[in-house]
mmCIF file of C-alpha atoms and ligand atoms in Angstrom:
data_model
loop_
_atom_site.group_PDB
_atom_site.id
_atom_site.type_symbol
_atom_site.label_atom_id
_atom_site.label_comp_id
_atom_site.label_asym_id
_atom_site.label_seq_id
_atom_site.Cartn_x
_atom_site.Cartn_y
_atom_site.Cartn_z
ATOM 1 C CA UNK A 20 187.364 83.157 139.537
ATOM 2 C CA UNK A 21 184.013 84.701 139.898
ATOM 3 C CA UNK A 22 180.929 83.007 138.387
ATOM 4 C CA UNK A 23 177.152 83.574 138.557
ATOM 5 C CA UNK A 24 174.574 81.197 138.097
ATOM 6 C CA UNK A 25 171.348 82.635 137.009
ATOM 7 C CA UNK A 26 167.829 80.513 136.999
ATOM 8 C CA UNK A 27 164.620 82.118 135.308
ATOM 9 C CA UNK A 28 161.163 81.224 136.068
ATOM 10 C CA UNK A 29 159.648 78.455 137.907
ATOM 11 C CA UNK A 30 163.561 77.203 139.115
ATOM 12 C CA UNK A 31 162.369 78.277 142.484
ATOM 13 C CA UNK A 32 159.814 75.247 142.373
ATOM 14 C CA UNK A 33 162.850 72.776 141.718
ATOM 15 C CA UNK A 34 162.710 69.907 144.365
ATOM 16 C CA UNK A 35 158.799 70.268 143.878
ATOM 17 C CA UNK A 36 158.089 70.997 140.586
ATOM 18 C CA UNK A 37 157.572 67.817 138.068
ATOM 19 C CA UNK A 38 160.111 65.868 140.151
ATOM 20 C CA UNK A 39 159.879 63.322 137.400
ATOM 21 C CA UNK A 40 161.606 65.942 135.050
ATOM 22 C CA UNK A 41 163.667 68.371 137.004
ATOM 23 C CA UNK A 42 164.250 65.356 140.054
ATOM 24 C CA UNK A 43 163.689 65.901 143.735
ATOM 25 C CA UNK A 44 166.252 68.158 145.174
ATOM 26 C CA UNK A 45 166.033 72.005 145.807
ATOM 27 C CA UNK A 46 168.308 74.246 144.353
ATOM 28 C CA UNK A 47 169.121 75.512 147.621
ATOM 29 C CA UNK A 48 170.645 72.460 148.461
ATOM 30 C CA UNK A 49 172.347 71.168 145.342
ATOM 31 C CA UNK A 50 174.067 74.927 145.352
ATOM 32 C CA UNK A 51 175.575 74.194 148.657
ATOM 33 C CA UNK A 52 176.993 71.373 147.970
ATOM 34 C CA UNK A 53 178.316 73.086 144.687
ATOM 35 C CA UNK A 54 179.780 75.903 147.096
ATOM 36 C CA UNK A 55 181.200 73.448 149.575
ATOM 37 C CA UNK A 56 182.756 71.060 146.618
ATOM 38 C CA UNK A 57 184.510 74.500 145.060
ATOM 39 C CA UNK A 58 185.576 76.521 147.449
ATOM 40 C CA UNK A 59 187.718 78.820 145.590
ATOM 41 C CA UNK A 60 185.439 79.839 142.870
ATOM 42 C CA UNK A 61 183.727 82.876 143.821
ATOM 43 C CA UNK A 62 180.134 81.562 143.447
ATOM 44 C CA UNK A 63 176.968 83.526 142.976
ATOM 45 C CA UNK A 64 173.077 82.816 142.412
ATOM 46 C CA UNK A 65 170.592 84.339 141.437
ATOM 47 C CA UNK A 66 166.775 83.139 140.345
ATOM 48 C CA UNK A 67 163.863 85.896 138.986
ATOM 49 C CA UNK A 68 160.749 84.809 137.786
ATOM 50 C CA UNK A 69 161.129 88.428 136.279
ATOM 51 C CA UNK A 70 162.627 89.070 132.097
ATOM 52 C CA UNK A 71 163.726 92.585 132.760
ATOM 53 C CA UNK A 72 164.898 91.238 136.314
ATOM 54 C CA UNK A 73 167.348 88.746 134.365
ATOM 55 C CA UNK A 74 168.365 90.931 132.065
ATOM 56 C CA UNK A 75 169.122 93.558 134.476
ATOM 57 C CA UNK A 76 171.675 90.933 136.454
ATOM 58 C CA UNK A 77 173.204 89.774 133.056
ATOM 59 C CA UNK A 78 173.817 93.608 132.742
ATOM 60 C CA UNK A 79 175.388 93.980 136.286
ATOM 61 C CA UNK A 80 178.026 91.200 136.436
ATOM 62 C CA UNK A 81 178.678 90.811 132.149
ATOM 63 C CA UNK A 82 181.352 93.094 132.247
ATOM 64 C CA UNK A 83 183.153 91.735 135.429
ATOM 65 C CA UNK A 84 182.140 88.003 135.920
ATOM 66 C CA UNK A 85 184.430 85.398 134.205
ATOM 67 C CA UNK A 86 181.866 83.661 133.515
ATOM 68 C CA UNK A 87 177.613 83.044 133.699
ATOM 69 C CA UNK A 88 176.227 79.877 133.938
ATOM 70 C CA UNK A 89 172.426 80.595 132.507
ATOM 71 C CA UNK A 90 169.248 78.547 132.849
ATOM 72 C CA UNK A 91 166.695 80.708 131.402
ATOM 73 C CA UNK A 92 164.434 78.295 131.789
ATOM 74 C CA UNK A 93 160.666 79.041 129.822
ATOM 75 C CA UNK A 94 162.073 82.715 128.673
ATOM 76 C CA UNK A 95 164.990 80.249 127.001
ATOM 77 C CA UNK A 96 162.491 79.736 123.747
ATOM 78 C CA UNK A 97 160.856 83.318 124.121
ATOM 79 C CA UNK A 98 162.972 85.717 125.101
ATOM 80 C CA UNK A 99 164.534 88.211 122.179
ATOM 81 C CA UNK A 100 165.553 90.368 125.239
ATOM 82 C CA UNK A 101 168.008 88.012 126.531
ATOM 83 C CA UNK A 102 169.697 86.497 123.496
ATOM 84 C CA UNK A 103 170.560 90.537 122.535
ATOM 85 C CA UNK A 104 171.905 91.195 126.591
ATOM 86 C CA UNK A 105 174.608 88.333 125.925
ATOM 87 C CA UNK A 106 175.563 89.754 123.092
ATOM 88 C CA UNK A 107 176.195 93.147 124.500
ATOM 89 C CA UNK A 108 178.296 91.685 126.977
ATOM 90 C CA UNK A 109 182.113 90.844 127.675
ATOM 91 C CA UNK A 110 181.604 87.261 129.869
ATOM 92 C CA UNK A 111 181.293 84.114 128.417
ATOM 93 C CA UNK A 112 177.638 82.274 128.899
ATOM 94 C CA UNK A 113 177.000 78.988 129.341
ATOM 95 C CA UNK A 114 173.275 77.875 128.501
ATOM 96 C CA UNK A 115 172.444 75.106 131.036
ATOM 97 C CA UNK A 116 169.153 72.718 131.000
ATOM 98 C CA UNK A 117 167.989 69.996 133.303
ATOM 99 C CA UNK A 118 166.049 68.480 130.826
ATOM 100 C CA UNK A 119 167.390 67.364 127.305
ATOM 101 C CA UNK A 120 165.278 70.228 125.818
ATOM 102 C CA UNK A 121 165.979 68.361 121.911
ATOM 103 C CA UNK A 122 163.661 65.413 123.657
ATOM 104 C CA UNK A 123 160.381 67.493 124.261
ATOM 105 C CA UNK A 124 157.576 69.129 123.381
ATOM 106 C CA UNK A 125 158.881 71.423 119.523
ATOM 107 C CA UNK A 126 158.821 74.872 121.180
ATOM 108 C CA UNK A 127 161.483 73.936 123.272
ATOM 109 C CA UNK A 128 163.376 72.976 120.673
ATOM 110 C CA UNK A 129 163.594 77.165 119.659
ATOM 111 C CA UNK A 130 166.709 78.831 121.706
ATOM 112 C CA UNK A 131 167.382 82.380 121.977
ATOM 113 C CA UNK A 132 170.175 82.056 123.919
ATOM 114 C CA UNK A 133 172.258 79.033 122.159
ATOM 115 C CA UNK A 134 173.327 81.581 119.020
ATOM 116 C CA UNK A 135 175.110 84.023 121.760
ATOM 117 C CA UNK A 136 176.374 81.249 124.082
ATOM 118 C CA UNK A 137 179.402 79.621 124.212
ATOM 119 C CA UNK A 138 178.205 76.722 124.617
ATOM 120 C CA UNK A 139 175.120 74.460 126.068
ATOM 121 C CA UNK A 140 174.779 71.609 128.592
ATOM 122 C CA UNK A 141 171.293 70.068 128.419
ATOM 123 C CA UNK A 142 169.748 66.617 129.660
ATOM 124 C CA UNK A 143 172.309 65.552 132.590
ATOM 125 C CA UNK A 144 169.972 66.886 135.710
ATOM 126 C CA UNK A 145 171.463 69.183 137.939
ATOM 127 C CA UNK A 146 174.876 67.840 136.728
ATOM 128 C CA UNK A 147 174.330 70.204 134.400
ATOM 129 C CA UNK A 148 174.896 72.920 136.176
ATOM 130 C CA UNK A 149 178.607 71.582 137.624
ATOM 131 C CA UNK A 150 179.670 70.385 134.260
ATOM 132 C CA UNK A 151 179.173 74.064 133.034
ATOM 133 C CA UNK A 152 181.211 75.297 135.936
ATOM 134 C CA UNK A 153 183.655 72.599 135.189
ATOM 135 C CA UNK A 154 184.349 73.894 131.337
ATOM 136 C CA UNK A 155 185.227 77.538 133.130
ATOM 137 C CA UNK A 156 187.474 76.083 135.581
ATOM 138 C CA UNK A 157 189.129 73.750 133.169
ATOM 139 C CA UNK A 158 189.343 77.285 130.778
ATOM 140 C CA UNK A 159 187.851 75.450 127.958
HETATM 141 C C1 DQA B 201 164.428 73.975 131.463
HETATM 142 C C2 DQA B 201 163.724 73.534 130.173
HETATM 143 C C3 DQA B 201 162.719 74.587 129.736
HETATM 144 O O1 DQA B 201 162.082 74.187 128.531
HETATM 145 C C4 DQA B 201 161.655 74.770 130.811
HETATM 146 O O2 DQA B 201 160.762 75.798 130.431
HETATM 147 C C5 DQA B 201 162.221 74.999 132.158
HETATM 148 C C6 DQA B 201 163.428 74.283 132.567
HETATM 149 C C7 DQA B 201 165.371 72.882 132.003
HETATM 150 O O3 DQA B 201 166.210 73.223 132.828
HETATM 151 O O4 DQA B 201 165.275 71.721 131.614
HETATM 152 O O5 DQA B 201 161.625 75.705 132.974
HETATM 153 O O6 DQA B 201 165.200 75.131 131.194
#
């Protein structure tokens, strides 16, 4: 089973970046642990701070993956462009937050990518993130 996890902007600052939000580890880290805890899904990340850099990976693996795990981060409540890529494509998307997005500031209440995904996993941390990969592996 091959699945992607894809982080937009400012997810390279996790571990640093408002630890009281997004908590204290790097993503680095938490993904090896994620690798070393699934060893037979065929795990890939990715992180741009780049749209058209997103996009373009959403393009590359939507017609081969099995599934994309996708924290879009800022370009979540922005970002026509990516809502309409995961719509042109064949794999299934999860939408992934670390934060409860419903629980802050309005515009982040706005989703592009929640109409096109299959479903969303906000508010548990990085837990997040494994709970999505959970749902593929369970084939739910
Ligand atoms: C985020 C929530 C977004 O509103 C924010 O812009 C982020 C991270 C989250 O994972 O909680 O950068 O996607």
């Amino acid at each position: 089973m091959k699945i992607i996890i894809i982080n937009g902007p400012n997810l390279n600052l996790l571990g640093k970046r408002e630890p009281g939000i997004y908590g204290d580890v790097s993503f680095e880290e938490f993904y090896k642990g994620l690798q070393l805890k699934y060893p037979n899904i065929e795990l890939q990340y990715f992180q741009s701070n780049i749209e058209g850099e997103i996009i373009d990976k959403i393009q590359e693996t939507g017609f081969t993956f099995d599934g994309i795990i996708l924290n879009a981060a800022a370009y979540t409540h922005t970002s026509v462009g990516i809502g309409d890529v995961i719509k042109a494509i064949q794999s299934p998307v999860i939408e992934v937050h670390i934060s409860n997005i419903y629980q802050r500031e309005s515009f982040r209440h706005q989703s592009f990518i929640s109409p096109n995904a299959k479903g969303l996993i906000a508010g548990f941390g990085m837990q997040s993130y494994e709970l999505a990969l959970l749902s593929f592996i369970n084939g739910e």
